[in-house]
GROMACS .gro file of C-alpha atoms in nm:
model
  422
    1UNK     CA    1  -3.901  -8.158   4.444
    2UNK     CA    2  -3.781  -7.793   4.559
    3UNK     CA    3  -3.441  -7.878   4.398
    4UNK     CA    4  -3.600  -7.925   4.084
    5UNK     CA    5  -3.821  -7.589   4.098
    6UNK     CA    6  -3.471  -7.446   4.195
    7UNK     CA    7  -3.308  -7.558   3.860
    8UNK     CA    8  -3.589  -7.482   3.621
    9UNK     CA    9  -3.619  -7.089   3.805
   10UNK     CA   10  -3.219  -7.103   3.738
   11UNK     CA   11  -3.255  -7.251   3.386
   12UNK     CA   12  -3.516  -6.974   3.292
   13UNK     CA   13  -3.315  -6.691   3.426
   14UNK     CA   14  -2.979  -6.776   3.227
   15UNK     CA   15  -3.249  -6.834   2.910
   16UNK     CA   16  -3.438  -6.482   2.991
   17UNK     CA   17  -3.048  -6.314   3.043
   18UNK     CA   18  -2.950  -6.416   2.736
   19UNK     CA   19  -3.234  -6.327   2.567
   20UNK     CA   20  -3.221  -5.964   2.654
   21UNK     CA   21  -2.830  -6.023   2.570
   22UNK     CA   22  -2.929  -6.111   2.197
   23UNK     CA   23  -3.164  -5.829   2.188
   24UNK     CA   24  -2.935  -5.552   2.339
   25UNK     CA   25  -2.667  -5.624   2.116
   26UNK     CA   26  -2.914  -5.658   1.801
   27UNK     CA   27  -3.003  -5.340   1.889
   28UNK     CA   28  -2.665  -5.166   1.957
   29UNK     CA   29  -2.562  -5.314   1.653
   30UNK     CA   30  -2.865  -5.127   1.444
   31UNK     CA   31  -2.759  -4.823   1.639
   32UNK     CA   32  -2.428  -4.817   1.527
   33UNK     CA   33  -2.531  -4.906   1.167
   34UNK     CA   34  -2.808  -4.653   1.172
   35UNK     CA   35  -2.521  -4.360   1.342
   36UNK     CA   36  -2.281  -4.446   1.062
   37UNK     CA   37  -2.539  -4.431   0.818
   38UNK     CA   38  -2.613  -4.086   0.973
   39UNK     CA   39  -2.288  -3.962   0.949
   40UNK     CA   40  -2.223  -4.037   0.609
   41UNK     CA   41  -2.480  -3.872   0.541
   42UNK     CA   42  -2.396  -3.525   0.716
   43UNK     CA   43  -2.047  -3.578   0.591
   44UNK     CA   44  -2.186  -3.579   0.245
   45UNK     CA   45  -2.407  -3.270   0.346
   46UNK     CA   46  -2.053  -3.170   0.434
   47UNK     CA   47  -1.910  -3.203   0.166
   48UNK     CA   48  -2.216  -3.069  -0.012
   49UNK     CA   49  -2.191  -2.760   0.158
   50UNK     CA   50  -1.863  -2.727   0.119
   51UNK     CA   51  -1.929  -2.662  -0.287
   52UNK     CA   52  -2.206  -2.477  -0.209
   53UNK     CA   53  -2.015  -2.242  -0.045
   54UNK     CA   54  -1.722  -2.169  -0.278
   55UNK     CA   55  -1.702  -1.842  -0.329
   56UNK     CA   56  -1.822  -1.719  -0.667
   57UNK     CA   57  -1.773  -1.365  -0.808
   58UNK     CA   58  -2.103  -1.200  -0.980
   59UNK     CA   59  -2.013  -1.245  -1.290
   60UNK     CA   60  -2.102  -1.618  -1.270
   61UNK     CA   61  -2.432  -1.547  -1.170
   62UNK     CA   62  -2.569  -1.435  -1.488
   63UNK     CA   63  -2.950  -1.511  -1.343
   64UNK     CA   64  -2.928  -1.225  -1.116
   65UNK     CA   65  -2.808  -0.942  -1.416
   66UNK     CA   66  -2.928  -1.079  -1.769
   67UNK     CA   67  -3.234  -0.947  -1.714
   68UNK     CA   68  -3.096  -0.578  -1.692
   69UNK     CA   69  -2.919  -0.615  -2.002
   70UNK     CA   70  -3.162  -0.748  -2.251
   71UNK     CA   71  -3.288  -0.539  -2.479
   72UNK     CA   72  -2.979  -0.300  -2.386
   73UNK     CA   73  -2.707  -0.147  -2.570
   74UNK     CA   74  -2.427  -0.265  -2.352
   75UNK     CA   75  -2.101  -0.127  -2.317
   76UNK     CA   76  -1.854  -0.339  -2.153
   77UNK     CA   77  -1.532  -0.207  -1.927
   78UNK     CA   78  -1.328  -0.529  -1.906
   79UNK     CA   79  -0.982  -0.707  -1.923
   80UNK     CA   80  -0.848  -1.015  -1.875
   81UNK     CA   81  -1.003  -1.069  -1.554
   82UNK     CA   82  -1.340  -1.002  -1.670
   83UNK     CA   83  -1.429  -1.457  -1.707
   84UNK     CA   84  -1.740  -1.597  -1.658
   85UNK     CA   85  -1.696  -1.971  -1.417
   86UNK     CA   86  -1.925  -2.266  -1.484
   87UNK     CA   87  -1.878  -2.575  -1.267
   88UNK     CA   88  -1.964  -2.673  -0.850
   89UNK     CA   89  -1.572  -2.715  -0.752
   90UNK     CA   90  -1.326  -2.463  -0.733
   91UNK     CA   91  -1.077  -2.671  -0.863
   92UNK     CA   92  -1.290  -2.797  -1.159
   93UNK     CA   93  -1.409  -2.461  -1.298
   94UNK     CA   94  -1.379  -2.411  -1.682
   95UNK     CA   95  -1.382  -1.999  -1.760
   96UNK     CA   96  -1.521  -1.811  -2.080
   97UNK     CA   97  -1.473  -1.474  -2.103
   98UNK     CA   98  -1.747  -1.208  -2.005
   99UNK     CA   99  -1.767  -1.080  -2.348
  100UNK     CA  100  -1.807  -1.440  -2.573
  101UNK     CA  101  -2.047  -1.570  -2.292
  102UNK     CA  102  -2.262  -1.236  -2.332
  103UNK     CA  103  -2.301  -1.232  -2.675
  104UNK     CA  104  -2.371  -1.596  -2.632
  105UNK     CA  105  -2.681  -1.486  -2.452
  106UNK     CA  106  -2.732  -1.239  -2.662
  107UNK     CA  107  -2.648  -0.912  -2.554
  108UNK     CA  108  -2.649  -0.635  -2.772
  109UNK     CA  109  -2.251  -0.492  -2.699
  110UNK     CA  110  -2.147  -0.182  -2.877
  111UNK     CA  111  -1.811  -0.156  -2.782
  112UNK     CA  112  -1.588  -0.264  -2.469
  113UNK     CA  113  -1.387  -0.018  -2.280
  114UNK     CA  114  -1.031  -0.139  -2.170
  115UNK     CA  115  -0.829  -0.019  -1.878
  116UNK     CA  116  -0.433  -0.025  -1.803
  117UNK     CA  117  -0.330  -0.353  -1.965
  118UNK     CA  118  -0.530  -0.352  -2.209
  119UNK     CA  119  -0.836  -0.591  -2.290
  120UNK     CA  120  -0.637  -0.891  -2.327
  121UNK     CA  121  -0.383  -0.755  -2.047
  122UNK     CA  122  -0.050  -0.785  -2.277
  123UNK     CA  123   0.043  -0.400  -2.223
  124UNK     CA  124   0.358  -0.317  -1.989
  125UNK     CA  125   0.219  -0.070  -1.715
  126UNK     CA  126   0.239   0.244  -1.752
  127UNK     CA  127   0.248   0.209  -2.144
  128UNK     CA  128  -0.023   0.325  -2.367
  129UNK     CA  129  -0.269   0.151  -2.459
  130UNK     CA  130  -0.410   0.198  -2.796
  131UNK     CA  131  -0.778   0.192  -2.968
  132UNK     CA  132  -0.831  -0.126  -3.155
  133UNK     CA  133  -1.069  -0.392  -3.260
  134UNK     CA  134  -1.086  -0.729  -3.100
  135UNK     CA  135  -0.965  -1.002  -3.337
  136UNK     CA  136  -1.247  -1.264  -3.188
  137UNK     CA  137  -1.572  -1.081  -3.193
  138UNK     CA  138  -1.533  -0.794  -3.414
  139UNK     CA  139  -1.620  -0.535  -3.129
  140UNK     CA  140  -1.401  -0.226  -3.092
  141UNK     CA  141  -1.201  -0.175  -2.796
  142UNK     CA  142  -1.176   0.159  -2.727
  143UNK     CA  143  -0.847   0.276  -2.459
  144UNK     CA  144  -0.868   0.410  -2.111
  145UNK     CA  145  -0.516   0.422  -2.054
  146UNK     CA  146  -0.371   0.610  -2.385
  147UNK     CA  147  -0.485   0.971  -2.481
  148UNK     CA  148  -0.830   0.948  -2.289
  149UNK     CA  149  -0.880   0.783  -1.919
  150UNK     CA  150  -1.299   0.874  -1.931
  151UNK     CA  151  -1.471   0.760  -2.158
  152UNK     CA  152  -1.569   1.071  -2.418
  153UNK     CA  153  -1.923   1.173  -2.426
  154UNK     CA  154  -1.947   1.076  -2.828
  155UNK     CA  155  -1.845   0.700  -2.726
  156UNK     CA  156  -2.097   0.669  -2.526
  157UNK     CA  157  -2.388   0.793  -2.792
  158UNK     CA  158  -2.511   0.477  -2.866
  159UNK     CA  159  -2.495   0.286  -2.509
  160UNK     CA  160  -2.776   0.257  -2.224
  161UNK     CA  161  -2.577   0.080  -2.011
  162UNK     CA  162  -2.222   0.052  -1.911
  163UNK     CA  163  -2.173  -0.302  -1.751
  164UNK     CA  164  -1.795  -0.277  -1.539
  165UNK     CA  165  -1.639  -0.631  -1.466
  166UNK     CA  166  -1.235  -0.617  -1.345
  167UNK     CA  167  -1.049  -0.818  -1.089
  168UNK     CA  168  -0.924  -0.570  -0.814
  169UNK     CA  169  -0.668  -0.609  -0.568
  170UNK     CA  170  -0.775  -0.339  -0.324
  171UNK     CA  171  -0.437  -0.102  -0.341
  172UNK     CA  172  -0.464   0.259  -0.359
  173UNK     CA  173  -0.254   0.277  -0.649
  174UNK     CA  174  -0.354  -0.038  -0.862
  175UNK     CA  175  -0.525   0.164  -1.155
  176UNK     CA  176  -0.828   0.017  -1.240
  177UNK     CA  177  -1.023   0.146  -0.925
  178UNK     CA  178  -0.944   0.503  -1.104
  179UNK     CA  179  -1.102   0.338  -1.398
  180UNK     CA  180  -1.409   0.304  -1.242
  181UNK     CA  181  -1.416   0.645  -1.115
  182UNK     CA  182  -1.419   0.791  -1.389
  183UNK     CA  183  -1.626   0.557  -1.567
  184UNK     CA  184  -1.865   0.663  -1.317
  185UNK     CA  185  -1.817   0.997  -1.367
  186UNK     CA  186  -1.887   0.981  -1.732
  187UNK     CA  187  -2.244   0.778  -1.724
  188UNK     CA  188  -2.340   1.057  -1.429
  189UNK     CA  189  -2.294   1.267  -1.632
  190UNK     CA  190  -2.463   1.119  -1.985
  191UNK     CA  191  -2.720   0.970  -1.748
  192UNK     CA  192  -2.608   0.598  -1.793
  193UNK     CA  193  -2.713   0.349  -1.563
  194UNK     CA  194  -2.356   0.162  -1.444
  195UNK     CA  195  -2.395  -0.203  -1.316
  196UNK     CA  196  -2.058  -0.345  -1.165
  197UNK     CA  197  -1.993  -0.723  -1.090
  198UNK     CA  198  -1.834  -0.719  -0.795
  199UNK     CA  199  -1.557  -0.939  -0.710
  200UNK     CA  200  -1.367  -1.016  -0.432
  201UNK     CA  201  -1.069  -0.849  -0.322
  202UNK     CA  202  -0.754  -1.065  -0.216
  203UNK     CA  203  -0.636  -0.817   0.021
  204UNK     CA  204  -0.972  -0.702   0.151
  205UNK     CA  205  -0.859  -0.884   0.485
  206UNK     CA  206  -0.739  -0.533   0.671
  207UNK     CA  207  -0.726  -0.168   0.641
  208UNK     CA  208  -0.374  -0.004   0.625
  209UNK     CA  209  -0.127   0.220   0.521
  210UNK     CA  210  -0.083   0.605   0.453
  211UNK     CA  211  -0.396   0.811   0.380
  212UNK     CA  212  -0.382   1.015   0.027
  213UNK     CA  213  -0.396   1.438   0.050
  214UNK     CA  214  -0.636   1.616  -0.170
  215UNK     CA  215  -0.377   1.767  -0.301
  216UNK     CA  216  -0.147   1.475  -0.413
  217UNK     CA  217  -0.499   1.305  -0.620
  218UNK     CA  218  -0.380   1.138  -0.971
  219UNK     CA  219  -0.456   0.838  -1.169
  220UNK     CA  220  -0.232   0.663  -0.912
  221UNK     CA  221  -0.494   0.717  -0.671
  222UNK     CA  222  -0.771   0.966  -0.662
  223UNK     CA  223  -1.003   0.956  -0.358
  224UNK     CA  224  -0.910   1.064   0.003
  225UNK     CA  225  -0.837   0.688   0.102
  226UNK     CA  226  -0.559   0.485   0.265
  227UNK     CA  227  -0.344   0.288   0.047
  228UNK     CA  228  -0.601  -0.051   0.118
  229UNK     CA  229  -0.877  -0.001   0.186
  230UNK     CA  230  -1.046  -0.315   0.267
  231UNK     CA  231  -1.338  -0.277   0.032
  232UNK     CA  232  -1.451  -0.494  -0.310
  233UNK     CA  233  -1.480  -0.301  -0.598
  234UNK     CA  234  -1.801  -0.295  -0.604
  235UNK     CA  235  -1.856  -0.173  -0.215
  236UNK     CA  236  -1.601   0.084  -0.344
  237UNK     CA  237  -1.785   0.218  -0.662
  238UNK     CA  238  -2.090   0.232  -0.353
  239UNK     CA  239  -1.881   0.490  -0.168
  240UNK     CA  240  -1.739   0.688  -0.415
  241UNK     CA  241  -2.097   0.729  -0.575
  242UNK     CA  242  -2.243   0.795  -0.175
  243UNK     CA  243  -2.005   1.045  -0.051
  244UNK     CA  244  -2.055   1.236  -0.402
  245UNK     CA  245  -1.661   1.193  -0.482
  246UNK     CA  246  -1.682   1.234  -0.839
  247UNK     CA  247  -1.628   1.573  -1.008
  248UNK     CA  248  -1.898   1.849  -0.891
  249UNK     CA  249  -2.005   1.560  -0.707
  250UNK     CA  250  -2.246   1.413  -0.970
  251UNK     CA  251  -2.337   1.058  -0.885
  252UNK     CA  252  -2.454   0.788  -1.111
  253UNK     CA  253  -2.728   0.529  -1.167
  254UNK     CA  254  -2.568   0.277  -0.978
  255UNK     CA  255  -2.636  -0.131  -0.886
  256UNK     CA  256  -2.409  -0.338  -0.738
  257UNK     CA  257  -2.401  -0.716  -0.777
  258UNK     CA  258  -2.293  -0.920  -0.543
  259UNK     CA  259  -2.050  -1.209  -0.540
  260UNK     CA  260  -2.161  -1.536  -0.319
  261UNK     CA  261  -2.026  -1.675  -0.036
  262UNK     CA  262  -1.735  -1.412   0.028
  263UNK     CA  263  -1.655  -1.219   0.347
  264UNK     CA  264  -1.367  -0.969   0.416
  265UNK     CA  265  -1.131  -1.303   0.562
  266UNK     CA  266  -1.207  -1.501   0.259
  267UNK     CA  267  -0.888  -1.613   0.120
  268UNK     CA  268  -0.926  -1.564  -0.244
  269UNK     CA  269  -0.740  -1.763  -0.545
  270UNK     CA  270  -0.769  -1.558  -0.833
  271UNK     CA  271  -0.765  -1.801  -1.162
  272UNK     CA  272  -0.683  -1.493  -1.366
  273UNK     CA  273  -0.324  -1.295  -1.370
  274UNK     CA  274  -0.478  -0.950  -1.274
  275UNK     CA  275  -0.171  -0.802  -1.504
  276UNK     CA  276   0.119  -0.865  -1.648
  277UNK     CA  277   0.376  -0.802  -1.336
  278UNK     CA  278   0.149  -0.983  -1.080
  279UNK     CA  279   0.179  -1.313  -1.120
  280UNK     CA  280   0.055  -1.564  -0.838
  281UNK     CA  281  -0.164  -1.534  -0.492
  282UNK     CA  282   0.219  -1.409  -0.339
  283UNK     CA  283   0.277  -1.163  -0.523
  284UNK     CA  284  -0.076  -1.004  -0.492
  285UNK     CA  285  -0.019  -1.044  -0.058
  286UNK     CA  286   0.320  -0.844  -0.141
  287UNK     CA  287   0.248  -0.582  -0.337
  288UNK     CA  288   0.056  -0.296  -0.089
  289UNK     CA  289   0.448  -0.330   0.058
  290UNK     CA  290   0.642  -0.360  -0.232
  291UNK     CA  291   0.409  -0.153  -0.450
  292UNK     CA  292   0.609   0.161  -0.296
  293UNK     CA  293   0.934   0.066  -0.505
  294UNK     CA  294   0.762   0.164  -0.807
  295UNK     CA  295   0.848   0.532  -0.694
  296UNK     CA  296   1.230   0.479  -0.606
  297UNK     CA  297   1.512   0.356  -0.815
  298UNK     CA  298   1.510  -0.022  -0.659
  299UNK     CA  299   1.407  -0.322  -0.850
  300UNK     CA  300   1.133  -0.511  -0.756
  301UNK     CA  301   1.122  -0.801  -0.942
  302UNK     CA  302   1.031  -0.663  -1.282
  303UNK     CA  303   1.218  -0.841  -1.533
  304UNK     CA  304   1.235  -1.149  -1.345
  305UNK     CA  305   0.950  -1.455  -1.241
  306UNK     CA  306   0.888  -1.328  -0.925
  307UNK     CA  307   0.750  -0.974  -0.964
  308UNK     CA  308   0.702  -0.811  -0.679
  309UNK     CA  309   0.790  -1.103  -0.429
  310UNK     CA  310   1.168  -0.936  -0.460
  311UNK     CA  311   1.395  -0.660  -0.445
  312UNK     CA  312   1.723  -0.545  -0.531
  313UNK     CA  313   1.976  -0.312  -0.730
  314UNK     CA  314   2.369  -0.356  -0.814
  315UNK     CA  315   2.471  -0.144  -0.538
  316UNK     CA  316   2.349  -0.331  -0.264
  317UNK     CA  317   2.577  -0.568  -0.087
  318UNK     CA  318   2.662  -0.873  -0.223
  319UNK     CA  319   2.520  -1.177  -0.054
  320UNK     CA  320   2.243  -1.366  -0.058
  321UNK     CA  321   1.976  -1.328  -0.372
  322UNK     CA  322   2.147  -1.212  -0.663
  323UNK     CA  323   1.966  -1.178  -0.972
  324UNK     CA  324   1.957  -0.980  -1.309
  325UNK     CA  325   1.618  -0.864  -1.461
  326UNK     CA  326   1.576  -0.876  -1.801
  327UNK     CA  327   1.305  -0.786  -2.027
  328UNK     CA  328   0.990  -1.028  -2.045
  329UNK     CA  329   0.581  -1.071  -2.076
  330UNK     CA  330   0.446  -0.715  -1.888
  331UNK     CA  331   0.808  -0.558  -1.834
  332UNK     CA  332   1.025  -0.454  -2.147
  333UNK     CA  333   1.246  -0.168  -1.998
  334UNK     CA  334   1.272  -0.385  -1.654
  335UNK     CA  335   1.459  -0.123  -1.375
  336UNK     CA  336   1.902  -0.269  -1.391
  337UNK     CA  337   1.814  -0.425  -1.746
  338UNK     CA  338   2.110  -0.630  -1.819
  339UNK     CA  339   2.274  -0.587  -1.447
  340UNK     CA  340   2.355  -0.785  -1.157
  341UNK     CA  341   2.147  -0.703  -0.884
  342UNK     CA  342   2.187  -0.819  -0.508
  343UNK     CA  343   1.881  -0.788  -0.298
  344UNK     CA  344   1.595  -1.008  -0.076
  345UNK     CA  345   1.369  -1.283  -0.119
  346UNK     CA  346   1.056  -1.236   0.033
  347UNK     CA  347   0.867  -1.529  -0.202
  348UNK     CA  348   0.868  -1.789   0.133
  349UNK     CA  349   0.763  -1.456   0.362
  350UNK     CA  350   0.425  -1.540   0.538
  351UNK     CA  351   0.088  -1.397   0.508
  352UNK     CA  352   0.063  -0.997   0.518
  353UNK     CA  353  -0.235  -0.864   0.719
  354UNK     CA  354  -0.029  -0.545   0.785
  355UNK     CA  355   0.175  -0.312   0.497
  356UNK     CA  356   0.553  -0.372   0.579
  357UNK     CA  357   0.740  -0.058   0.579
  358UNK     CA  358   1.009  -0.249   0.708
  359UNK     CA  359   1.166  -0.349   0.332
  360UNK     CA  360   1.131   0.006   0.208
  361UNK     CA  361   1.364   0.105   0.478
  362UNK     CA  362   1.542  -0.128   0.495
  363UNK     CA  363   1.630  -0.030   0.088
  364UNK     CA  364   1.651   0.325   0.153
  365UNK     CA  365   1.913   0.217   0.420
  366UNK     CA  366   2.098  -0.009   0.169
  367UNK     CA  367   2.135   0.292  -0.061
  368UNK     CA  368   2.433   0.534  -0.120
  369UNK     CA  369   2.391   0.852  -0.103
  370UNK     CA  370   2.483   0.991  -0.373
  371UNK     CA  371   2.229   0.759  -0.538
  372UNK     CA  372   1.874   0.962  -0.507
  373UNK     CA  373   1.618   0.692  -0.359
  374UNK     CA  374   1.307   0.881  -0.416
  375UNK     CA  375   1.175   0.920  -0.782
  376UNK     CA  376   0.916   1.167  -0.915
  377UNK     CA  377   0.612   0.970  -0.850
  378UNK     CA  378   0.655   0.831  -0.542
  379UNK     CA  379   0.416   1.089  -0.395
  380UNK     CA  380   0.182   0.994  -0.568
  381UNK     CA  381   0.252   0.571  -0.477
  382UNK     CA  382   0.225   0.752  -0.102
  383UNK     CA  383  -0.068   0.968  -0.166
  384UNK     CA  384   0.131   1.223   0.074
  385UNK     CA  385   0.460   1.394   0.118
  386UNK     CA  386   0.537   1.294   0.492
  387UNK     CA  387   0.578   0.935   0.431
  388UNK     CA  388   0.887   1.018   0.233
  389UNK     CA  389   0.978   1.298   0.527
  390UNK     CA  390   0.939   0.998   0.740
  391UNK     CA  391   1.177   0.754   0.609
  392UNK     CA  392   1.450   1.030   0.533
  393UNK     CA  393   1.427   1.152   0.911
  394UNK     CA  394   1.501   0.760   0.989
  395UNK     CA  395   1.163   0.616   1.191
  396UNK     CA  396   1.084   0.357   1.266
  397UNK     CA  397   0.884   0.169   1.062
  398UNK     CA  398   0.632   0.108   1.382
  399UNK     CA  399   0.709   0.493   1.491
  400UNK     CA  400   0.577   0.588   1.121
  401UNK     CA  401   0.268   0.314   1.156
  402UNK     CA  402   0.125   0.510   1.447
  403UNK     CA  403   0.107   0.815   1.238
  404UNK     CA  404  -0.146   0.666   1.030
  405UNK     CA  405  -0.444   0.568   1.277
  406UNK     CA  406  -0.593   0.910   1.360
  407UNK     CA  407  -0.700   0.840   0.952
  408UNK     CA  408  -0.737   0.495   0.976
  409UNK     CA  409  -1.020   0.535   1.221
  410UNK     CA  410  -1.190   0.761   1.068
  411UNK     CA  411  -1.206   0.617   0.735
  412UNK     CA  412  -1.353   0.279   0.912
  413UNK     CA  413  -1.653   0.520   1.006
  414UNK     CA  414  -1.704   0.583   0.672
  415UNK     CA  415  -1.644   0.241   0.526
  416UNK     CA  416  -1.860   0.057   0.708
  417UNK     CA  417  -2.195   0.253   0.557
  418UNK     CA  418  -2.109   0.064   0.222
  419UNK     CA  419  -2.009  -0.256   0.360
  420UNK     CA  420  -2.206  -0.543   0.129
  421UNK     CA  421  -2.025  -0.822   0.360
  422UNK     CA  422  -1.952  -0.918   0.732
   0.00000   0.00000   0.00000
């Protein structure tokens, strides 16, 4: 009898254990399913978040600025980079020119002001841009890089508001910021408000280079800022206005429409080349360092398809890169046109986070003494005489860089007041 009871108890224990095991297994299986479902939801949310965090230029955010344009007579300062993107993914965006987009929303555009390189971006660097009429829209195109670089009062008589939308690349001698200053100045003098549609700065991740000295102010650099100033064009507009840098310290009525999801450390790909000889992201990144060559005898890739990604000259030592500059889009008369150049290929250089003077110094040392290395505009590109003197004296890149530090630290204090993005 006791054996039978013991046997029954053993049987009950085994059955109970089996039930617990099955229940636990079932519970864990459900937990795994639930976990997998949660991960899927999180993954979906993550993908959605990535889409939501696409860097969006202000021009794309039309609901934010259209109300300010309705019922007003508008002048647009624009070029080929002034596009409005639609779409949710970075690789699935279609673009329409801002002017066409505004007209489709029945905005009353009176005229378009065009900067260096023209409204369609097809004029050479420094080439005079003539007044024209846009074939597609019939609008008058008023040049700001010809006889006049500042809008004349009579060109603003029929304008209630000026809308500025041009992609900058964050380098002082890239002239779109000079156009911005002169537009703001003209509008301040005529009591006309300015709206800047902000765009990301692809060189906004650092501040570096020589400071412009006031006596060397020109269209290649109007204000006392370093070569690379680490600000969007909207932040720059706020600084110019806030620091009273315009002529006679006038200030314009300024509104900056912010971009979305941008930070100064963002890597941003430009959908349209900002000027004829800045063809890609690599050229944009190297331009702060190679742009100095514009004020020298050296060819910086103009007349090739690798503009601002190489440098060379016929008198450089042979070996390594060789190329022959020829007229092409954006460069009708390149330096050393039709002549074989020897040089340095920078198309595979790592991402630059500072101005690299080693290439400029290298080119100077390779240039024979009987050839004048520095051209008439070098001091305007550098913003001072000191850089030329330092190179001629044989200083290293690091020695020259140390001389920039005090001015850069002072500029950062001013810059900080006008930042719109972290």
